[in-house]
Amino acid sequence: MTSQRPLLIGDPSGPSPPFPLRMSGPVIAGFGRGSKELGIPTANIPVDTPDPSRPDQWLNSTPSGVYFGYASLQLPSGHPDFSGTWQVYPMVMSIGYNPFYKNTIRSAEVHILHRFTADFYGSQMRLLIMGYIREEKDYAGLEALIEDINFDCEVAKASLARDGWKVDEGLVEGGGWLLAEGENKKPVEERQGEGKL
Ligand code: ADP
Ligand code: MG
């Protein structure tokens, strides 16, 4: 069933409007549904902060479902994976209504395609959402859910590996924002001098 879904999403030349979309916030505790035990930990970030300066005002009107793109993290110096810069990783994320709050509050949770040595609750996370994968579904069992999410991860990896979708080429709008460039937060040497960021 999952194998019938396309592996590549969007045009090879890059994301089309409204993408890429931006969102940011601290990693907060989620709903303890045991995502980690399933091998699919999801870093939750708040979506209900009424701050008009946040670049995520699009969120209320965007469809629920599974999206893909990039996450960047500023890990604290005590974290075993600390590098001193914002680290960028591919991700898949779900945006939806959390049944826990009786479907009134939207939640955003991000599975980063990287194996971390330790948790990073409290770290700042930036998201550059590059495209929409699928609607959320109800599953008869965990196995089907995990299979679908694993396929979502493959979609993200394959789609982001194309030239027009790589943030490290400096071509994608929002790539510099992902690395917090221009904010005097630990410049990333190899990206200096790239005008398009
Ligand atoms: P919660 O219900 O608190 O969100 P999860 O089981 O979903 O708990 O685990 C999420 C936490 O796991 C994240 O907040 C983060 O600190 C950690 N984590 C470790 N690896 C990853 C990863 N690859 N993607 C997302 N979160 C990860
Ligand atoms: Mg979670």
mmCIF file with all atom_site columns, C-alpha atoms and ligand atoms in Angstrom:
data_model
loop_
_atom_site.group_PDB
_atom_site.id
_atom_site.type_symbol
_atom_site.label_atom_id
_atom_site.label_alt_id
_atom_site.label_comp_id
_atom_site.label_asym_id
_atom_site.label_entity_id
_atom_site.label_seq_id
_atom_site.pdbx_PDB_ins_code
_atom_site.Cartn_x
_atom_site.Cartn_y
_atom_site.Cartn_z
_atom_site.occupancy
_atom_site.B_iso_or_equiv
_atom_site.pdbx_formal_charge
_atom_site.auth_seq_id
_atom_site.auth_comp_id
_atom_site.auth_asym_id
_atom_site.auth_atom_id
_atom_site.pdbx_PDB_model_num
ATOM   1   C  CA  . MET A 1 1   ? 0.000   0.000  0.000  1.00 0.00 ? 1   MET A CA  1
ATOM   2   C  CA  . THR A 1 2   ? 2.681   2.482  1.031  1.00 0.00 ? 2   THR A CA  1
ATOM   3   C  CA  . SER A 1 3   ? 4.820   1.490  -1.926 1.00 0.00 ? 3   SER A CA  1
ATOM   4   C  CA  . GLN A 1 4   ? 2.207   3.047  -4.191 1.00 0.00 ? 4   GLN A CA  1
ATOM   5   C  CA  . ARG A 1 5   ? 2.922   6.477  -2.823 1.00 0.00 ? 5   ARG A CA  1
ATOM   6   C  CA  . PRO A 1 6   ? 5.423   8.541  -4.799 1.00 0.00 ? 6   PRO A CA  1
ATOM   7   C  CA  . LEU A 1 7   ? 8.932   8.723  -3.376 1.00 0.00 ? 7   LEU A CA  1
ATOM   8   C  CA  . LEU A 1 8   ? 9.585   12.202 -4.738 1.00 0.00 ? 8   LEU A CA  1
ATOM   9   C  CA  . ILE A 1 9   ? 7.446   15.209 -3.936 1.00 0.00 ? 9   ILE A CA  1
ATOM   10  C  CA  . GLY A 1 10  ? 7.483   18.509 -5.784 1.00 0.00 ? 10  GLY A CA  1
ATOM   11  C  CA  . ASP A 1 11  ? 9.326   19.798 -8.797 1.00 0.00 ? 11  ASP A CA  1
ATOM   12  C  CA  . PRO A 1 12  ? 13.051  18.946 -9.159 1.00 0.00 ? 12  PRO A CA  1
ATOM   13  C  CA  . SER A 1 13  ? 13.832  22.667 -9.325 1.00 0.00 ? 13  SER A CA  1
ATOM   14  C  CA  . GLY A 1 14  ? 12.700  23.240 -5.722 1.00 0.00 ? 14  GLY A CA  1
ATOM   15  C  CA  . PRO A 1 15  ? 9.702   23.871 -3.476 1.00 0.00 ? 15  PRO A CA  1
ATOM   16  C  CA  . SER A 1 16  ? 6.740   25.815 -4.829 1.00 0.00 ? 16  SER A CA  1
ATOM   17  C  CA  . PRO A 1 17  ? 4.592   28.323 -2.927 1.00 0.00 ? 17  PRO A CA  1
ATOM   18  C  CA  . PRO A 1 18  ? 3.506   28.411 -0.156 1.00 0.00 ? 18  PRO A CA  1
ATOM   19  C  CA  . PHE A 1 19  ? 6.694   26.488 0.646  1.00 0.00 ? 19  PHE A CA  1
ATOM   20  C  CA  . PRO A 1 20  ? 9.183   26.888 2.154  1.00 0.00 ? 20  PRO A CA  1
ATOM   21  C  CA  . LEU A 1 21  ? 7.368   27.797 5.381  1.00 0.00 ? 21  LEU A CA  1
ATOM   22  C  CA  . ARG A 1 22  ? 9.097   28.722 8.611  1.00 0.00 ? 22  ARG A CA  1
ATOM   23  C  CA  . MET A 1 23  ? 8.430   27.920 12.197 1.00 0.00 ? 23  MET A CA  1
ATOM   24  C  CA  . SER A 1 24  ? 10.537  28.044 15.346 1.00 0.00 ? 24  SER A CA  1
ATOM   25  C  CA  . GLY A 1 25  ? 10.445  27.528 19.072 1.00 0.00 ? 25  GLY A CA  1
ATOM   26  C  CA  . PRO A 1 26  ? 11.867  25.599 21.992 1.00 0.00 ? 26  PRO A CA  1
ATOM   27  C  CA  . VAL A 1 27  ? 11.584  21.825 22.122 1.00 0.00 ? 27  VAL A CA  1
ATOM   28  C  CA  . ILE A 1 28  ? 8.961   21.077 24.755 1.00 0.00 ? 28  ILE A CA  1
ATOM   29  C  CA  . ALA A 1 29  ? 7.689   17.911 26.375 1.00 0.00 ? 29  ALA A CA  1
ATOM   30  C  CA  . GLY A 1 30  ? 5.129   16.139 24.225 1.00 0.00 ? 30  GLY A CA  1
ATOM   31  C  CA  . PHE A 1 31  ? 2.235   13.963 25.135 1.00 0.00 ? 31  PHE A CA  1
ATOM   32  C  CA  . GLY A 1 32  ? 4.226   10.937 26.209 1.00 0.00 ? 32  GLY A CA  1
ATOM   33  C  CA  . ARG A 1 33  ? 2.645   8.674  23.666 1.00 0.00 ? 33  ARG A CA  1
ATOM   34  C  CA  . GLY A 1 34  ? 5.790   6.620  23.529 1.00 0.00 ? 34  GLY A CA  1
ATOM   35  C  CA  . SER A 1 35  ? 7.043   7.743  20.131 1.00 0.00 ? 35  SER A CA  1
ATOM   36  C  CA  . LYS A 1 36  ? 10.567  7.107  21.280 1.00 0.00 ? 36  LYS A CA  1
ATOM   37  C  CA  . GLU A 1 37  ? 9.788   3.525  22.184 1.00 0.00 ? 37  GLU A CA  1
ATOM   38  C  CA  . LEU A 1 38  ? 8.582   3.041  18.606 1.00 0.00 ? 38  LEU A CA  1
ATOM   39  C  CA  . GLY A 1 39  ? 11.926  4.332  17.332 1.00 0.00 ? 39  GLY A CA  1
ATOM   40  C  CA  . ILE A 1 40  ? 10.274  7.520  16.097 1.00 0.00 ? 40  ILE A CA  1
ATOM   41  C  CA  . PRO A 1 41  ? 10.865  10.222 18.717 1.00 0.00 ? 41  PRO A CA  1
ATOM   42  C  CA  . THR A 1 42  ? 9.138   13.495 17.863 1.00 0.00 ? 42  THR A CA  1
ATOM   43  C  CA  . ALA A 1 43  ? 10.419  16.810 19.138 1.00 0.00 ? 43  ALA A CA  1
ATOM   44  C  CA  . ASN A 1 44  ? 7.370   18.920 19.958 1.00 0.00 ? 44  ASN A CA  1
ATOM   45  C  CA  . ILE A 1 45  ? 7.313   22.673 19.646 1.00 0.00 ? 45  ILE A CA  1
ATOM   46  C  CA  . PRO A 1 46  ? 4.580   25.040 20.809 1.00 0.00 ? 46  PRO A CA  1
ATOM   47  C  CA  . VAL A 1 47  ? 2.184   26.282 18.176 1.00 0.00 ? 47  VAL A CA  1
ATOM   48  C  CA  . ASP A 1 48  ? -0.043  28.443 20.315 1.00 0.00 ? 48  ASP A CA  1
ATOM   49  C  CA  . THR A 1 49  ? 2.259   31.350 21.127 1.00 0.00 ? 49  THR A CA  1
ATOM   50  C  CA  . PRO A 1 50  ? 0.337   34.477 20.084 1.00 0.00 ? 50  PRO A CA  1
ATOM   51  C  CA  . ASP A 1 51  ? 3.443   36.346 19.026 1.00 0.00 ? 51  ASP A CA  1
ATOM   52  C  CA  . PRO A 1 52  ? 2.847   38.227 15.760 1.00 0.00 ? 52  PRO A CA  1
ATOM   53  C  CA  . SER A 1 53  ? 6.590   38.498 15.145 1.00 0.00 ? 53  SER A CA  1
ATOM   54  C  CA  . ARG A 1 54  ? 6.854   34.764 14.779 1.00 0.00 ? 54  ARG A CA  1
ATOM   55  C  CA  . PRO A 1 55  ? 7.121   33.712 11.159 1.00 0.00 ? 55  PRO A CA  1
ATOM   56  C  CA  . ASP A 1 56  ? 4.534   30.962 11.578 1.00 0.00 ? 56  ASP A CA  1
ATOM   57  C  CA  . GLN A 1 57  ? 1.264   32.814 11.251 1.00 0.00 ? 57  GLN A CA  1
ATOM   58  C  CA  . TRP A 1 58  ? 0.438   30.566 8.294  1.00 0.00 ? 58  TRP A CA  1
ATOM   59  C  CA  . LEU A 1 59  ? -0.020  27.694 10.695 1.00 0.00 ? 59  LEU A CA  1
ATOM   60  C  CA  . ASN A 1 60  ? -3.691  28.202 11.486 1.00 0.00 ? 60  ASN A CA  1
ATOM   61  C  CA  . SER A 1 61  ? -4.697  27.928 7.873  1.00 0.00 ? 61  SER A CA  1
ATOM   62  C  CA  . THR A 1 62  ? -2.447  25.095 6.809  1.00 0.00 ? 62  THR A CA  1
ATOM   63  C  CA  . PRO A 1 63  ? -3.937  21.607 6.393  1.00 0.00 ? 63  PRO A CA  1
ATOM   64  C  CA  . SER A 1 64  ? -3.205  18.970 8.994  1.00 0.00 ? 64  SER A CA  1
ATOM   65  C  CA  . GLY A 1 65  ? -0.949  16.201 7.827  1.00 0.00 ? 65  GLY A CA  1
ATOM   66  C  CA  . VAL A 1 66  ? 2.623   15.079 7.380  1.00 0.00 ? 66  VAL A CA  1
ATOM   67  C  CA  . TYR A 1 67  ? 5.198   17.528 6.036  1.00 0.00 ? 67  TYR A CA  1
ATOM   68  C  CA  . PHE A 1 68  ? 8.921   17.305 5.314  1.00 0.00 ? 68  PHE A CA  1
ATOM   69  C  CA  . GLY A 1 69  ? 11.833  19.677 5.311  1.00 0.00 ? 69  GLY A CA  1
ATOM   70  C  CA  . TYR A 1 70  ? 14.752  20.725 7.472  1.00 0.00 ? 70  TYR A CA  1
ATOM   71  C  CA  . ALA A 1 71  ? 15.170  21.225 11.191 1.00 0.00 ? 71  ALA A CA  1
ATOM   72  C  CA  . SER A 1 72  ? 18.042  23.145 12.692 1.00 0.00 ? 72  SER A CA  1
ATOM   73  C  CA  . LEU A 1 73  ? 18.976  22.906 16.320 1.00 0.00 ? 73  LEU A CA  1
ATOM   74  C  CA  . GLN A 1 74  ? 21.042  24.933 18.667 1.00 0.00 ? 74  GLN A CA  1
ATOM   75  C  CA  . LEU A 1 75  ? 22.189  22.322 21.157 1.00 0.00 ? 75  LEU A CA  1
ATOM   76  C  CA  . PRO A 1 76  ? 23.476  23.441 24.565 1.00 0.00 ? 76  PRO A CA  1
ATOM   77  C  CA  . SER A 1 77  ? 27.216  23.176 25.179 1.00 0.00 ? 77  SER A CA  1
ATOM   78  C  CA  . GLY A 1 78  ? 26.671  20.319 27.602 1.00 0.00 ? 78  GLY A CA  1
ATOM   79  C  CA  . HIS A 1 79  ? 24.995  18.142 24.960 1.00 0.00 ? 79  HIS A CA  1
ATOM   80  C  CA  . PRO A 1 80  ? 27.187  15.282 23.668 1.00 0.00 ? 80  PRO A CA  1
ATOM   81  C  CA  . ASP A 1 81  ? 26.422  16.281 20.046 1.00 0.00 ? 81  ASP A CA  1
ATOM   82  C  CA  . PHE A 1 82  ? 27.210  19.984 20.653 1.00 0.00 ? 82  PHE A CA  1
ATOM   83  C  CA  . SER A 1 83  ? 29.088  21.570 17.772 1.00 0.00 ? 83  SER A CA  1
ATOM   84  C  CA  . GLY A 1 84  ? 28.847  25.282 18.549 1.00 0.00 ? 84  GLY A CA  1
ATOM   85  C  CA  . THR A 1 85  ? 26.747  26.048 15.463 1.00 0.00 ? 85  THR A CA  1
ATOM   86  C  CA  . TRP A 1 86  ? 23.182  25.477 14.379 1.00 0.00 ? 86  TRP A CA  1
ATOM   87  C  CA  . GLN A 1 87  ? 23.057  21.956 13.020 1.00 0.00 ? 87  GLN A CA  1
ATOM   88  C  CA  . VAL A 1 88  ? 20.738  21.247 10.095 1.00 0.00 ? 88  VAL A CA  1
ATOM   89  C  CA  . TYR A 1 89  ? 19.044  17.887 9.573  1.00 0.00 ? 89  TYR A CA  1
ATOM   90  C  CA  . PRO A 1 90  ? 16.301  16.550 7.295  1.00 0.00 ? 90  PRO A CA  1
ATOM   91  C  CA  . MET A 1 91  ? 13.017  15.933 9.085  1.00 0.00 ? 91  MET A CA  1
ATOM   92  C  CA  . VAL A 1 92  ? 9.429   14.772 8.749  1.00 0.00 ? 92  VAL A CA  1
ATOM   93  C  CA  . MET A 1 93  ? 6.784   16.425 10.864 1.00 0.00 ? 93  MET A CA  1
ATOM   94  C  CA  . SER A 1 94  ? 3.148   16.172 11.676 1.00 0.00 ? 94  SER A CA  1
ATOM   95  C  CA  . ILE A 1 95  ? 0.860   19.121 12.134 1.00 0.00 ? 95  ILE A CA  1
ATOM   96  C  CA  . GLY A 1 96  ? -2.487  18.231 13.566 1.00 0.00 ? 96  GLY A CA  1
ATOM   97  C  CA  . TYR A 1 97  ? -5.054  18.544 16.270 1.00 0.00 ? 97  TYR A CA  1
ATOM   98  C  CA  . ASN A 1 98  ? -4.078  16.873 19.455 1.00 0.00 ? 98  ASN A CA  1
ATOM   99  C  CA  . PRO A 1 99  ? -6.951  14.693 20.645 1.00 0.00 ? 99  PRO A CA  1
ATOM   100 C  CA  . PHE A 1 100 ? -5.630  15.125 24.175 1.00 0.00 ? 100 PHE A CA  1
ATOM   101 C  CA  . TYR A 1 101 ? -6.881  18.716 24.113 1.00 0.00 ? 101 TYR A CA  1
ATOM   102 C  CA  . LYS A 1 102 ? -10.193 17.728 22.539 1.00 0.00 ? 102 LYS A CA  1
ATOM   103 C  CA  . ASN A 1 103 ? -9.101  18.820 19.082 1.00 0.00 ? 103 ASN A CA  1
ATOM   104 C  CA  . THR A 1 104 ? -8.880  22.500 19.893 1.00 0.00 ? 104 THR A CA  1
ATOM   105 C  CA  . ILE A 1 105 ? -5.122  22.967 19.990 1.00 0.00 ? 105 ILE A CA  1
ATOM   106 C  CA  . ARG A 1 106 ? -2.840  22.249 17.124 1.00 0.00 ? 106 ARG A CA  1
ATOM   107 C  CA  . SER A 1 107 ? 0.345   20.371 17.730 1.00 0.00 ? 107 SER A CA  1
ATOM   108 C  CA  . ALA A 1 108 ? 3.529   20.235 15.711 1.00 0.00 ? 108 ALA A CA  1
ATOM   109 C  CA  . GLU A 1 109 ? 5.989   17.423 16.191 1.00 0.00 ? 109 GLU A CA  1
ATOM   110 C  CA  . VAL A 1 110 ? 9.160   16.757 14.318 1.00 0.00 ? 110 VAL A CA  1
ATOM   111 C  CA  . HIS A 1 111 ? 11.041  13.528 13.767 1.00 0.00 ? 111 HIS A CA  1
ATOM   112 C  CA  . ILE A 1 112 ? 14.611  14.453 12.866 1.00 0.00 ? 112 ILE A CA  1
ATOM   113 C  CA  . LEU A 1 113 ? 16.403  12.038 10.561 1.00 0.00 ? 113 LEU A CA  1
ATOM   114 C  CA  . HIS A 1 114 ? 19.447  11.738 12.759 1.00 0.00 ? 114 HIS A CA  1
ATOM   115 C  CA  . ARG A 1 115 ? 20.411  9.528  15.661 1.00 0.00 ? 115 ARG A CA  1
ATOM   116 C  CA  . PHE A 1 116 ? 21.153  11.713 18.674 1.00 0.00 ? 116 PHE A CA  1
ATOM   117 C  CA  . THR A 1 117 ? 23.206  10.601 21.649 1.00 0.00 ? 117 THR A CA  1
ATOM   118 C  CA  . ALA A 1 118 ? 20.946  12.425 24.099 1.00 0.00 ? 118 ALA A CA  1
ATOM   119 C  CA  . ASP A 1 119 ? 17.623  14.286 24.311 1.00 0.00 ? 119 ASP A CA  1
ATOM   120 C  CA  . PHE A 1 120 ? 17.505  18.006 23.605 1.00 0.00 ? 120 PHE A CA  1
ATOM   121 C  CA  . TYR A 1 121 ? 14.455  19.293 25.441 1.00 0.00 ? 121 TYR A CA  1
ATOM   122 C  CA  . GLY A 1 122 ? 14.683  23.070 25.821 1.00 0.00 ? 122 GLY A CA  1
ATOM   123 C  CA  . SER A 1 123 ? 16.872  23.606 22.743 1.00 0.00 ? 123 SER A CA  1
ATOM   124 C  CA  . GLN A 1 124 ? 15.773  26.120 20.150 1.00 0.00 ? 124 GLN A CA  1
ATOM   125 C  CA  . MET A 1 125 ? 14.590  24.507 16.942 1.00 0.00 ? 125 MET A CA  1
ATOM   126 C  CA  . ARG A 1 126 ? 14.006  26.137 13.566 1.00 0.00 ? 126 ARG A CA  1
ATOM   127 C  CA  . LEU A 1 127 ? 11.989  24.473 10.848 1.00 0.00 ? 127 LEU A CA  1
ATOM   128 C  CA  . LEU A 1 128 ? 12.011  25.077 7.146  1.00 0.00 ? 128 LEU A CA  1
ATOM   129 C  CA  . ILE A 1 129 ? 9.035   23.168 5.832  1.00 0.00 ? 129 ILE A CA  1
ATOM   130 C  CA  . MET A 1 130 ? 9.589   22.298 2.189  1.00 0.00 ? 130 MET A CA  1
ATOM   131 C  CA  . GLY A 1 131 ? 6.527   20.289 1.224  1.00 0.00 ? 131 GLY A CA  1
ATOM   132 C  CA  . TYR A 1 132 ? 3.443   18.304 2.114  1.00 0.00 ? 132 TYR A CA  1
ATOM   133 C  CA  . ILE A 1 133 ? 3.559   14.514 2.059  1.00 0.00 ? 133 ILE A CA  1
ATOM   134 C  CA  . ARG A 1 134 ? 0.111   13.253 3.031  1.00 0.00 ? 134 ARG A CA  1
ATOM   135 C  CA  . GLU A 1 135 ? -2.937  13.514 5.211  1.00 0.00 ? 135 GLU A CA  1
ATOM   136 C  CA  . GLU A 1 136 ? -2.937  11.957 8.626  1.00 0.00 ? 136 GLU A CA  1
ATOM   137 C  CA  . LYS A 1 137 ? -4.660  8.646  8.808  1.00 0.00 ? 137 LYS A CA  1
ATOM   138 C  CA  . ASP A 1 138 ? -6.257  6.378  11.330 1.00 0.00 ? 138 ASP A CA  1
ATOM   139 C  CA  . TYR A 1 139 ? -4.428  3.120  11.624 1.00 0.00 ? 139 TYR A CA  1
ATOM   140 C  CA  . ALA A 1 140 ? -5.708  -0.284 12.551 1.00 0.00 ? 140 ALA A CA  1
ATOM   141 C  CA  . GLY A 1 141 ? -2.417  -1.107 14.200 1.00 0.00 ? 141 GLY A CA  1
ATOM   142 C  CA  . LEU A 1 142 ? 0.978   0.234  15.112 1.00 0.00 ? 142 LEU A CA  1
ATOM   143 C  CA  . GLU A 1 143 ? 2.720   -1.759 12.420 1.00 0.00 ? 143 GLU A CA  1
ATOM   144 C  CA  . ALA A 1 144 ? 0.930   0.065  9.599  1.00 0.00 ? 144 ALA A CA  1
ATOM   145 C  CA  . LEU A 1 145 ? 1.601   3.420  11.260 1.00 0.00 ? 145 LEU A CA  1
ATOM   146 C  CA  . ILE A 1 146 ? 5.311   2.724  11.601 1.00 0.00 ? 146 ILE A CA  1
ATOM   147 C  CA  . GLU A 1 147 ? 5.499   1.464  8.037  1.00 0.00 ? 147 GLU A CA  1
ATOM   148 C  CA  . ASP A 1 148 ? 3.890   4.668  6.769  1.00 0.00 ? 148 ASP A CA  1
ATOM   149 C  CA  . ILE A 1 149 ? 6.193   6.893  8.821  1.00 0.00 ? 149 ILE A CA  1
ATOM   150 C  CA  . ASN A 1 150 ? 9.239   4.992  7.636  1.00 0.00 ? 150 ASN A CA  1
ATOM   151 C  CA  . PHE A 1 151 ? 8.120   5.591  4.085  1.00 0.00 ? 151 PHE A CA  1
ATOM   152 C  CA  . ASP A 1 152 ? 7.612   9.300  4.877  1.00 0.00 ? 152 ASP A CA  1
ATOM   153 C  CA  . CYS A 1 153 ? 11.257  9.375  6.001  1.00 0.00 ? 153 CYS A CA  1
ATOM   154 C  CA  . GLU A 1 154 ? 12.342  7.876  2.671  1.00 0.00 ? 154 GLU A CA  1
ATOM   155 C  CA  . VAL A 1 155 ? 10.250  10.461 0.828  1.00 0.00 ? 155 VAL A CA  1
ATOM   156 C  CA  . ALA A 1 156 ? 11.918  13.263 2.787  1.00 0.00 ? 156 ALA A CA  1
ATOM   157 C  CA  . LYS A 1 157 ? 15.439  11.936 2.194  1.00 0.00 ? 157 LYS A CA  1
ATOM   158 C  CA  . ALA A 1 158 ? 14.946  11.341 -1.527 1.00 0.00 ? 158 ALA A CA  1
ATOM   159 C  CA  . SER A 1 159 ? 13.077  14.594 -2.152 1.00 0.00 ? 159 SER A CA  1
ATOM   160 C  CA  . LEU A 1 160 ? 15.585  16.759 -0.262 1.00 0.00 ? 160 LEU A CA  1
ATOM   161 C  CA  . ALA A 1 161 ? 18.566  15.128 -1.992 1.00 0.00 ? 161 ALA A CA  1
ATOM   162 C  CA  . ARG A 1 162 ? 17.680  16.847 -5.286 1.00 0.00 ? 162 ARG A CA  1
ATOM   163 C  CA  . ASP A 1 163 ? 19.681  19.907 -6.317 1.00 0.00 ? 163 ASP A CA  1
ATOM   164 C  CA  . GLY A 1 164 ? 16.873  22.435 -5.966 1.00 0.00 ? 164 GLY A CA  1
ATOM   165 C  CA  . TRP A 1 165 ? 16.076  21.242 -2.455 1.00 0.00 ? 165 TRP A CA  1
ATOM   166 C  CA  . LYS A 1 166 ? 19.445  21.322 -0.731 1.00 0.00 ? 166 LYS A CA  1
ATOM   167 C  CA  . VAL A 1 167 ? 19.890  24.091 1.805  1.00 0.00 ? 167 VAL A CA  1
ATOM   168 C  CA  . ASP A 1 168 ? 23.665  23.676 1.841  1.00 0.00 ? 168 ASP A CA  1
ATOM   169 C  CA  . GLU A 1 169 ? 23.843  24.861 -1.766 1.00 0.00 ? 169 GLU A CA  1
ATOM   170 C  CA  . GLY A 1 170 ? 22.580  28.221 -0.562 1.00 0.00 ? 170 GLY A CA  1
ATOM   171 C  CA  . LEU A 1 171 ? 19.877  28.259 -3.227 1.00 0.00 ? 171 LEU A CA  1
ATOM   172 C  CA  . VAL A 1 172 ? 16.793  27.576 -1.172 1.00 0.00 ? 172 VAL A CA  1
ATOM   173 C  CA  . GLU A 1 173 ? 15.087  30.608 0.281  1.00 0.00 ? 173 GLU A CA  1
ATOM   174 C  CA  . GLY A 1 174 ? 15.267  30.374 4.048  1.00 0.00 ? 174 GLY A CA  1
ATOM   175 C  CA  . GLY A 1 175 ? 18.533  28.439 4.147  1.00 0.00 ? 175 GLY A CA  1
ATOM   176 C  CA  . GLY A 1 176 ? 20.328  31.293 5.900  1.00 0.00 ? 176 GLY A CA  1
ATOM   177 C  CA  . TRP A 1 177 ? 17.522  31.724 8.392  1.00 0.00 ? 177 TRP A CA  1
ATOM   178 C  CA  . LEU A 1 178 ? 17.840  28.044 9.256  1.00 0.00 ? 178 LEU A CA  1
ATOM   179 C  CA  . LEU A 1 179 ? 21.415  28.692 10.305 1.00 0.00 ? 179 LEU A CA  1
ATOM   180 C  CA  . ALA A 1 180 ? 20.508  31.907 12.141 1.00 0.00 ? 180 ALA A CA  1
ATOM   181 C  CA  . GLU A 1 181 ? 22.852  33.837 9.902  1.00 0.00 ? 181 GLU A CA  1
ATOM   182 C  CA  . GLY A 1 182 ? 22.892  37.582 10.271 1.00 0.00 ? 182 GLY A CA  1
ATOM   183 C  CA  . GLU A 1 183 ? 21.964  37.253 13.917 1.00 0.00 ? 183 GLU A CA  1
ATOM   184 C  CA  . ASN A 1 184 ? 25.499  37.134 15.198 1.00 0.00 ? 184 ASN A CA  1
ATOM   185 C  CA  . LYS A 1 185 ? 24.974  33.700 16.596 1.00 0.00 ? 185 LYS A CA  1
ATOM   186 C  CA  . LYS A 1 186 ? 28.101  31.741 15.947 1.00 0.00 ? 186 LYS A CA  1
ATOM   187 C  CA  . PRO A 1 187 ? 28.830  32.286 12.259 1.00 0.00 ? 187 PRO A CA  1
ATOM   188 C  CA  . VAL A 1 188 ? 29.240  29.192 10.160 1.00 0.00 ? 188 VAL A CA  1
ATOM   189 C  CA  . GLU A 1 189 ? 32.527  29.812 8.374  1.00 0.00 ? 189 GLU A CA  1
ATOM   190 C  CA  . GLU A 1 190 ? 31.943  27.858 5.222  1.00 0.00 ? 190 GLU A CA  1
ATOM   191 C  CA  . ARG A 1 191 ? 28.713  29.726 4.496  1.00 0.00 ? 191 ARG A CA  1
ATOM   192 C  CA  . GLN A 1 192 ? 30.201  33.189 4.696  1.00 0.00 ? 192 GLN A CA  1
ATOM   193 C  CA  . GLY A 1 193 ? 30.230  35.128 1.489  1.00 0.00 ? 193 GLY A CA  1
ATOM   194 C  CA  . GLU A 1 194 ? 27.251  33.370 -0.018 1.00 0.00 ? 194 GLU A CA  1
ATOM   195 C  CA  . GLY A 1 195 ? 25.146  36.295 -1.177 1.00 0.00 ? 195 GLY A CA  1
ATOM   196 C  CA  . LYS A 1 196 ? 21.836  34.525 -1.603 1.00 0.00 ? 196 LYS A CA  1
ATOM   197 C  CA  . LEU A 1 197 ? 21.434  33.674 2.066  1.00 0.00 ? 197 LEU A CA  1
HETATM 198 P  P1  . ADP B 2 .   ? 7.624   13.600 23.940 1.00 0.00 ? 1   ADP B P1  1
HETATM 199 O  O1  . ADP B 2 .   ? 6.273   12.982 24.132 1.00 0.00 ? 1   ADP B O1  1
HETATM 200 O  O2  . ADP B 2 .   ? 8.128   14.342 25.147 1.00 0.00 ? 1   ADP B O2  1
HETATM 201 O  O3  . ADP B 2 .   ? 7.688   14.447 22.695 1.00 0.00 ? 1   ADP B O3  1
HETATM 202 P  P2  . ADP B 2 .   ? 9.046   11.545 22.448 1.00 0.00 ? 1   ADP B P2  1
HETATM 203 O  O4  . ADP B 2 .   ? 8.981   10.077 22.765 1.00 0.00 ? 1   ADP B O4  1
HETATM 204 O  O5  . ADP B 2 .   ? 8.276   12.007 21.225 1.00 0.00 ? 1   ADP B O5  1
HETATM 205 O  O6  . ADP B 2 .   ? 8.624   12.347 23.733 1.00 0.00 ? 1   ADP B O6  1
HETATM 206 O  O7  . ADP B 2 .   ? 10.587  11.926 22.307 1.00 0.00 ? 1   ADP B O7  1
HETATM 207 C  C1  . ADP B 2 .   ? 10.911  13.228 21.896 1.00 0.00 ? 1   ADP B C1  1
HETATM 208 C  C2  . ADP B 2 .   ? 12.256  13.716 22.402 1.00 0.00 ? 1   ADP B C2  1
HETATM 209 O  O8  . ADP B 2 .   ? 13.294  12.825 21.992 1.00 0.00 ? 1   ADP B O8  1
HETATM 210 C  C3  . ADP B 2 .   ? 12.596  15.055 21.768 1.00 0.00 ? 1   ADP B C3  1
HETATM 211 O  O9  . ADP B 2 .   ? 12.073  16.142 22.513 1.00 0.00 ? 1   ADP B O9  1
HETATM 212 C  C4  . ADP B 2 .   ? 14.123  15.039 21.768 1.00 0.00 ? 1   ADP B C4  1
HETATM 213 O  O10 . ADP B 2 .   ? 14.619  15.615 22.962 1.00 0.00 ? 1   ADP B O10 1
HETATM 214 C  C5  . ADP B 2 .   ? 14.478  13.560 21.724 1.00 0.00 ? 1   ADP B C5  1
HETATM 215 N  N1  . ADP B 2 .   ? 14.963  13.066 20.419 1.00 0.00 ? 1   ADP B N1  1
HETATM 216 C  C6  . ADP B 2 .   ? 16.043  12.233 20.295 1.00 0.00 ? 1   ADP B C6  1
HETATM 217 N  N2  . ADP B 2 .   ? 16.247  11.938 19.005 1.00 0.00 ? 1   ADP B N2  1
HETATM 218 C  C7  . ADP B 2 .   ? 15.310  12.586 18.285 1.00 0.00 ? 1   ADP B C7  1
HETATM 219 C  C8  . ADP B 2 .   ? 15.036  12.665 16.865 1.00 0.00 ? 1   ADP B C8  1
HETATM 220 N  N3  . ADP B 2 .   ? 15.779  11.998 15.972 1.00 0.00 ? 1   ADP B N3  1
HETATM 221 N  N4  . ADP B 2 .   ? 13.972  13.427 16.461 1.00 0.00 ? 1   ADP B N4  1
HETATM 222 C  C9  . ADP B 2 .   ? 13.233  14.077 17.372 1.00 0.00 ? 1   ADP B C9  1
HETATM 223 N  N5  . ADP B 2 .   ? 13.438  14.045 18.710 1.00 0.00 ? 1   ADP B N5  1
HETATM 224 C  C10 . ADP B 2 .   ? 14.472  13.302 19.179 1.00 0.00 ? 1   ADP B C10 1
HETATM 225 MG MG  . MG  B 3 .   ? 6.998   13.881 20.813 1.00 0.00 ? 2   MG  B MG  1
#
